[in-house]
XYZ file of C-alpha atoms in Angstrom:
530
model
C 149.958 96.244 133.827
C 147.399 98.290 135.948
C 147.593 101.393 133.657
C 147.175 99.113 130.621
C 144.218 97.870 131.985
C 142.607 101.168 132.926
C 143.525 102.641 129.494
C 141.396 99.399 128.006
C 138.497 100.482 130.306
C 138.543 104.054 129.420
C 138.658 102.895 125.601
C 135.750 100.937 125.914
C 133.838 103.492 127.915
C 134.465 106.014 125.177
C 133.417 103.211 122.436
C 130.505 102.562 124.493
C 129.738 106.155 124.928
C 129.889 106.681 121.221
C 127.617 103.653 120.448
C 125.078 105.220 123.112
C 125.086 108.572 120.913
C 124.676 106.838 117.927
C 121.673 104.580 119.049
C 120.250 107.716 120.325
C 120.565 109.420 117.326
C 119.129 106.442 115.270
C 116.393 106.426 117.965
C 115.571 109.941 117.354
C 115.284 109.714 113.521
C 113.081 106.699 114.012
C 110.809 108.444 116.367
C 110.669 111.855 113.848
C 109.837 109.340 111.032
C 106.753 107.669 113.259
C 105.522 111.027 114.339
C 105.717 112.073 110.535
C 103.640 109.105 109.388
C 101.172 109.586 112.090
C 100.895 113.723 110.819
C 100.769 112.438 107.113
C 97.835 110.073 108.357
C 95.878 112.950 110.384
C 96.556 115.160 107.261
C 94.664 112.563 104.864
C 91.992 112.307 107.435
C 91.500 116.161 107.465
C 91.634 116.137 103.714
C 88.994 113.781 103.442
C 87.031 115.540 105.912
C 87.374 119.096 103.740
C 89.106 120.687 106.843
C 91.869 122.044 104.296
C 93.451 124.429 106.716
C 94.118 121.689 109.242
C 95.046 119.140 106.684
C 97.671 121.304 105.471
C 99.176 122.051 108.527
C 99.495 118.259 109.169
C 101.005 117.713 105.558
C 103.412 120.294 106.292
C 104.430 118.498 109.529
C 104.706 115.320 107.597
C 106.797 116.660 104.897
C 109.224 118.448 107.281
C 109.467 114.965 109.603
C 110.199 112.708 106.663
C 112.731 115.342 105.610
C 115.011 113.945 108.155
C 115.522 110.820 106.168
C 113.200 110.722 103.483
C 115.203 107.136 102.505
C 112.966 105.714 105.216
C 109.432 106.345 103.244
C 110.098 107.927 99.908
C 106.429 107.414 98.855
C 104.845 109.053 101.947
C 107.299 111.868 101.853
C 106.479 112.399 98.348
C 102.784 112.292 98.565
C 103.005 114.618 101.670
C 104.871 117.352 100.085
C 102.801 117.057 96.699
C 99.393 117.470 98.837
C 101.131 120.352 100.785
C 101.775 122.071 97.585
C 98.223 121.295 95.993
C 96.809 122.896 99.283
C 98.944 126.324 99.112
C 98.475 126.445 95.322
C 94.685 126.094 96.175
C 94.533 128.954 98.571
C 96.837 131.218 96.296
C 100.335 130.618 97.593
C 101.705 129.885 93.962
C 105.450 130.770 95.184
C 104.970 128.593 98.163
C 103.741 125.593 96.159
C 106.467 125.933 93.685
C 109.288 125.999 96.610
C 107.724 122.304 97.690
C 107.618 120.957 94.239
C 111.289 122.137 93.368
C 112.465 120.639 96.229
C 111.225 117.290 95.787
C 111.815 117.181 92.034
C 115.696 118.310 93.077
C 115.866 115.029 94.896
C 114.520 112.845 92.073
C 117.464 112.653 89.949
C 119.617 111.176 93.028
C 117.100 108.552 94.135
C 115.685 106.200 91.891
C 113.321 105.085 94.815
C 111.296 108.281 94.309
C 107.517 106.897 93.011
C 107.251 107.886 89.361
C 103.560 108.616 89.713
C 104.087 111.238 92.342
C 107.090 112.778 90.516
C 104.601 112.972 87.334
C 101.957 114.313 89.555
C 104.661 116.886 90.870
C 105.281 118.023 87.252
C 101.703 118.640 86.508
C 101.253 120.568 89.397
C 104.228 122.818 88.379
C 102.397 123.359 84.955
C 99.569 124.594 86.830
C 101.367 126.791 88.735
C 103.167 127.927 85.515
C 99.808 128.746 83.918
C 98.703 130.784 86.626
C 101.926 132.636 86.235
C 101.078 133.046 82.390
C 104.225 130.829 81.816
C 102.656 128.754 78.915
C 105.755 127.562 77.347
C 107.215 126.460 80.696
C 104.026 124.776 81.402
C 104.391 122.967 78.088
C 107.638 121.670 79.051
C 106.554 120.682 82.737
C 103.923 118.667 80.771
C 106.121 116.911 78.750
C 108.529 115.862 81.489
C 105.506 114.374 83.284
C 104.328 112.539 80.328
C 107.903 111.248 79.722
C 108.307 110.155 83.411
C 105.083 108.192 83.241
C 106.349 106.718 79.817
C 109.431 105.703 81.558
C 107.373 104.008 84.773
C 105.450 102.417 81.777
C 108.407 100.687 80.168
C 109.876 99.533 83.607
C 106.826 97.984 85.165
C 105.520 96.506 81.404
C 102.037 96.931 82.469
C 99.295 99.460 80.880
C 98.483 102.487 82.761
C 95.659 104.729 82.837
C 96.534 107.728 80.472
C 95.740 110.457 82.953
C 98.592 113.065 82.071
C 97.703 112.634 78.233
C 94.151 113.772 79.149
C 94.906 116.409 81.623
C 97.348 118.105 79.108
C 94.750 117.937 76.499
C 92.473 119.486 78.506
C 95.123 122.418 79.699
C 95.809 122.911 76.023
C 92.102 123.399 74.898
C 91.862 125.804 78.165
C 95.004 127.921 76.630
C 92.899 128.086 73.237
C 95.227 125.629 71.703
C 92.841 123.238 70.235
C 95.056 121.609 67.540
C 97.456 120.649 70.269
C 94.488 119.267 72.504
C 93.387 117.118 69.962
C 96.854 115.834 69.041
C 97.052 114.791 72.833
C 93.862 113.437 72.909
C 94.447 111.013 69.671
C 97.576 110.134 71.859
C 95.490 109.396 75.042
C 93.193 107.159 72.702
C 96.263 104.915 71.807
C 97.340 104.449 75.367
C 93.937 104.028 76.401
C 93.780 101.001 73.836
C 96.646 99.356 75.609
C 94.907 99.875 79.133
C 91.514 98.827 77.929
C 92.995 95.217 77.131
C 93.738 94.810 81.036
C 92.016 97.768 82.891
C 88.921 97.270 85.326
C 85.857 97.197 82.842
C 83.928 99.986 84.743
C 86.952 102.164 84.546
C 87.191 101.402 80.992
C 83.772 101.971 80.262
C 83.749 105.456 82.015
C 87.027 106.431 80.148
C 85.527 105.653 76.870
C 82.846 108.254 77.531
C 85.191 110.799 78.760
C 87.415 110.732 75.685
C 84.330 110.519 73.399
C 82.889 113.503 75.169
C 86.268 115.831 74.459
C 86.296 114.248 71.067
C 83.084 115.961 70.509
C 83.819 119.090 72.354
C 86.980 119.680 70.211
C 85.248 118.830 66.643
C 82.686 121.589 67.726
C 85.324 124.066 68.521
C 87.138 123.581 65.199
C 83.390 123.834 63.472
C 82.881 120.451 62.533
C 79.583 120.607 64.396
C 77.894 117.395 62.237
C 80.788 115.161 63.044
C 80.604 116.203 66.943
C 76.862 115.418 66.966
C 77.214 112.282 65.624
C 80.365 111.648 67.840
C 77.975 112.670 70.958
C 74.993 110.794 69.748
C 76.896 107.485 69.768
C 78.083 107.600 73.311
C 75.858 104.935 75.336
C 74.209 106.588 78.172
C 75.752 103.658 80.524
C 79.303 105.583 80.042
C 78.220 108.760 81.555
C 78.214 107.546 84.965
C 79.643 110.299 87.355
C 79.438 113.826 87.817
C 82.899 114.537 85.822
C 81.333 112.984 82.625
C 78.314 114.749 83.372
C 79.987 118.195 83.458
C 81.863 117.341 79.936
C 78.749 116.254 78.319
C 76.948 119.831 79.213
C 80.099 121.624 78.561
C 79.757 120.077 74.911
C 76.471 120.750 74.804
C 76.615 124.597 75.765
C 79.348 124.826 73.062
C 76.858 123.167 70.358
C 74.018 125.598 71.512
C 71.755 122.786 72.960
C 71.021 124.800 76.359
C 68.045 122.744 77.184
C 70.217 119.257 77.143
C 72.988 120.990 78.553
C 70.769 122.093 81.758
C 69.245 118.544 82.051
C 73.011 117.419 82.495
C 73.796 120.344 85.065
C 70.935 119.023 86.874
C 71.950 115.677 87.075
C 75.247 117.000 88.506
C 73.610 118.868 91.495
C 71.134 116.030 92.076
C 73.874 113.579 92.091
C 76.010 115.414 94.965
C 72.489 116.072 97.002
C 72.021 111.974 96.791
C 75.492 111.330 97.770
C 76.609 113.570 100.351
C 74.527 116.398 100.407
C 77.771 118.543 100.115
C 78.382 121.801 101.819
C 77.697 124.718 99.425
C 81.107 126.233 99.284
C 81.893 128.648 96.803
C 83.758 126.162 94.744
C 80.327 124.181 94.689
C 78.765 127.653 93.777
C 80.775 128.158 90.738
C 81.160 124.446 89.297
C 77.553 123.644 89.954
C 74.767 126.412 90.170
C 76.696 129.235 88.055
C 76.628 126.915 84.980
C 72.956 125.643 85.544
C 72.067 129.411 85.747
C 73.959 130.298 82.425
C 72.247 127.006 80.765
C 68.611 127.893 81.845
C 69.094 131.645 80.515
C 70.388 130.753 77.141
C 68.067 128.174 76.804
C 64.962 130.841 77.459
C 63.870 129.170 80.796
C 63.735 132.479 82.689
C 61.692 131.323 85.488
C 64.479 128.470 86.346
C 67.058 130.970 85.865
C 65.768 133.236 88.547
C 65.236 130.406 91.004
C 68.452 129.248 90.400
C 69.723 133.175 90.884
C 67.845 133.137 94.168
C 69.471 129.880 95.032
C 72.970 131.244 94.206
C 72.256 134.312 96.406
C 71.448 132.305 99.450
C 74.262 129.784 98.592
C 76.757 132.635 98.802
C 75.426 134.025 102.169
C 75.471 130.368 103.319
C 78.993 129.821 102.069
C 80.304 132.902 103.761
C 78.750 132.008 107.166
C 80.012 128.333 106.698
C 83.674 129.781 105.568
C 83.751 131.761 108.517
C 82.893 129.115 111.164
C 85.047 126.629 109.412
C 87.953 128.767 109.305
C 87.639 129.496 112.980
C 87.424 125.939 113.958
C 90.371 125.004 112.033
C 92.284 127.690 113.610
C 91.345 126.718 116.811
C 92.387 122.852 116.199
C 95.674 124.324 114.555
C 96.391 126.393 117.797
C 95.489 123.523 120.230
C 97.578 121.320 118.118
C 100.459 123.808 118.738
C 99.930 123.997 122.266
C 100.139 120.042 122.633
C 103.223 119.974 120.646
C 104.765 122.620 122.797
C 104.147 120.320 125.900
C 105.414 117.453 123.978
C 108.453 119.027 123.289
C 108.992 119.893 126.868
C 108.474 116.488 127.618
C 110.881 114.884 125.054
C 113.601 117.439 126.540
C 112.979 116.106 130.021
C 113.190 112.314 128.522
C 116.419 113.147 126.892
C 117.740 114.510 129.971
C 116.616 111.269 131.977
C 118.260 109.218 129.467
C 121.639 111.075 129.570
C 121.599 110.225 132.968
C 120.441 106.583 132.768
C 123.661 106.233 130.271
C 125.856 107.844 132.493
C 124.538 105.246 135.224
C 124.995 102.314 133.052
C 128.407 103.202 131.727
C 129.582 103.834 135.717
C 128.238 100.277 136.493
C 130.155 98.692 133.155
C 133.332 99.938 134.523
C 133.009 97.120 137.107
C 135.008 94.482 135.239
C 134.097 91.185 137.021
C 130.415 91.684 135.507
C 132.123 90.839 132.028
C 133.534 87.816 133.497
C 130.560 86.293 134.977
C 128.643 87.465 131.860
C 131.043 85.341 129.803
C 130.674 82.064 132.146
C 126.788 82.485 131.939
C 126.712 82.514 128.265
C 128.984 79.800 127.960
C 126.631 77.566 130.230
C 123.673 78.918 128.626
C 125.151 78.280 125.171
C 126.120 74.586 126.306
C 122.726 73.654 127.500
C 120.954 75.343 124.518
C 122.695 72.985 122.536
C 121.754 69.940 124.297
C 118.008 71.033 123.916
C 118.471 71.569 120.121
C 119.849 67.947 119.599
C 116.941 66.636 121.868
C 114.642 68.649 119.910
C 115.894 67.265 116.560
C 115.776 63.885 117.771
C 112.028 64.456 118.522
C 111.210 65.625 115.406
C 113.008 62.783 113.628
C 111.110 60.305 115.659
C 107.591 62.155 115.198
C 108.323 62.384 111.096
C 109.348 58.943 111.061
C 106.267 57.766 112.552
C 104.457 59.997 110.217
C 106.174 58.295 107.160
C 105.827 54.711 108.307
C 101.918 55.713 108.659
C 101.993 56.759 104.955
C 103.732 53.676 103.969
C 100.854 51.470 105.495
C 97.982 50.465 103.185
C 95.046 52.304 103.346
C 92.693 49.344 103.859
C 95.093 48.316 106.830
C 94.260 51.909 108.747
C 91.646 52.829 111.280
C 89.309 55.865 109.950
C 91.178 57.971 112.332
C 94.662 56.897 110.705
C 93.379 57.388 107.129
C 92.220 61.104 108.190
C 95.527 61.943 109.948
C 97.571 60.644 106.993
C 95.298 62.994 104.890
C 95.947 65.803 107.330
C 99.963 65.093 107.299
C 99.923 65.253 103.419
C 98.004 68.581 103.574
C 100.397 69.892 106.144
C 103.540 68.849 104.171
C 102.319 70.521 100.928
C 104.565 73.268 99.169
C 101.711 75.926 100.362
C 102.803 75.875 104.143
C 98.726 76.186 104.875
C 99.723 76.089 108.432
C 101.279 79.746 108.410
C 97.768 80.971 108.168
C 97.157 82.734 111.317
C 93.403 82.150 110.821
C 93.757 78.308 110.022
C 91.617 76.061 112.867
C 89.759 73.192 113.382
C 86.700 74.211 111.416
C 89.245 75.464 108.425
C 91.147 72.256 108.348
C 87.687 70.373 108.414
C 86.573 72.401 105.358
C 89.911 71.727 103.526
C 89.672 68.159 104.231
C 85.961 67.744 103.561
C 84.933 66.214 106.725
C 83.682 67.202 110.186
C 85.623 69.295 112.448
C 84.957 67.021 115.357
C 86.577 63.828 113.168
C 89.619 66.236 112.664
C 89.995 66.895 116.737
C 89.710 62.870 117.174
C 92.196 62.060 114.699
C 94.795 64.331 115.847
C 94.079 63.436 119.696
C 94.401 59.522 118.433
C 97.441 59.514 116.221
C 99.329 62.573 117.627
C 99.845 61.315 121.454
C 96.917 63.434 122.485
C 97.278 66.766 120.989
C 95.101 69.422 120.561
C 94.409 70.908 117.216
C 96.256 73.911 118.063
C 99.135 72.223 119.408
C 99.450 70.116 116.356
C 99.264 73.252 114.406
C 101.392 75.194 116.371
C 104.253 72.203 116.160
C 104.446 72.481 112.348
C 104.538 76.471 112.580
C 107.340 76.114 115.410
C 109.410 73.827 112.839
C 108.967 76.303 110.098
C 110.106 79.187 112.536
C 113.161 77.030 113.283
C 113.620 76.530 109.762
C 113.672 80.359 108.987
C 115.716 81.117 112.211
C 118.583 78.753 111.024
C 118.230 79.767 107.291
C 117.347 83.445 107.182
C 118.598 86.844 108.734
C 114.688 88.050 108.882
C 113.919 89.647 111.996
C 112.051 87.472 114.708
C 108.986 89.541 114.462
C 108.845 88.888 110.737
C 109.482 85.228 110.950
C 106.545 84.991 113.703
C 103.958 86.451 111.267
C 105.577 84.486 108.350
C 105.089 81.090 110.541
C 101.382 81.872 111.631
C 101.831 83.252 114.727
C 100.992 86.720 116.264
C 104.376 88.318 117.428
C 102.957 88.328 121.207
C 102.288 84.667 121.544
C 105.025 83.467 119.215
C 107.867 84.241 122.006
C 106.115 82.597 124.680
C 105.057 79.446 122.573
C 108.444 78.938 121.368
C 110.289 79.415 124.760
C 107.868 77.128 126.327
C 108.241 74.322 123.524
C 111.860 74.789 122.880
C 113.208 75.724 126.377
C 114.903 78.728 125.027
C 114.245 82.140 123.404
C 113.936 82.289 119.300
C 117.428 84.581 119.528
C 119.028 82.090 121.712
C 118.146 79.257 119.398
C 119.142 81.403 116.038
C 122.511 81.605 117.958
C 123.147 77.894 118.350
C 122.245 76.727 114.927
C 124.387 79.594 113.427
C 127.431 78.282 115.340
């Protein structure tokens, strides 16, 4: 008999040790995912600040962190990998970018939860890499795959989408010299855009109409239809050319048409727009996209004085960009080094924490070997359950009586009610509506008064008079608690989620529920489930 008891205790200890190990592993995975989410957000912040080395560092960390269990957040995992691959491609590491893209795309087939828009973006980036490697046929296949993915997403969601894939493919084919292919994809883009325009944002619709018309004019010019191109360009309203990308497209057409003075005007607009909005640092990319085209336009237009002025600006900008690039690289490398040092210190602290946890688990296991604790726990739980059952019965009886009082008030003719009673009856009808307005955490006396079309002091007086002296917050919390109790009894949602759904903050819900019902939400759920 004693051996049987010892064997039972040993089995229980082994099961508990296994459970603790699994729990520790689960906790570690959750911690890794939380860290990955934080790294992903840091990457976005540095990306917006044009600190690309640091952004790449954090995107890489986030991608590797999410790799532990991508199913926790496919969207962030895919976007972190896509952004990391973009930055690697941007600094010439095409092989590295392709390795990330390939890994992500290999996981798409087995996971329907992988966002289709990110899959399409990855395929478009893969096409860019293949063009860089002069694999034009492979790039065309990647473009087609990206388009097919976008089409699938459209059919599944049954909503129109912005046809950015078709436009990007058209641009890529034109850059490759395939004007006919570019025109075909532009026509497809126009067909898709017609669907989007029916429900899209008006400003975006106008903007895209401008982009499509500018591309059509450029392609007509490239195929020798100069008169038609000029007619298309002339028909574009000025209101549709509303941002630097459109300015650049207009200038590109005008340069192709030999209208250099007009092209110079639009290049001037690009530069002045950047200066007016953010005064962007003059990097080598900005020199290439903003100053060099202006210089060429001025030269071809015969405006040599202006061209010389731009040439001087380019020379000064190159010197400035070199200094800025050097300082920026040094600053970013310093941040990365400091971050690495902090990570090493954090890893040491985590290792020490794991050791402490192991010792703590061992101590708990020793304590759990004392059998009488199990018996005492069972007795305590039984007594607590009986007490909670009585409390639930009392709560249900009290709420039933309160509901009867309200129903009686509703049945009384309005002319027999005082002003406070009439207002209170309207308030109860509002609270009993299917909208469950009391679940709004911001609902207060002022908001109730607005909904009832009265003064907030009258609301307070009506509740105090007709609800036994209750305050407005106490009155609202009664409805919220009833709703929370209903959700606890009828759903398996987490208690924190139920708190928010009922109009409480998580921190206040447990306190108010325990003070009112005499038990915790989990204890209440246990009673009503039996």
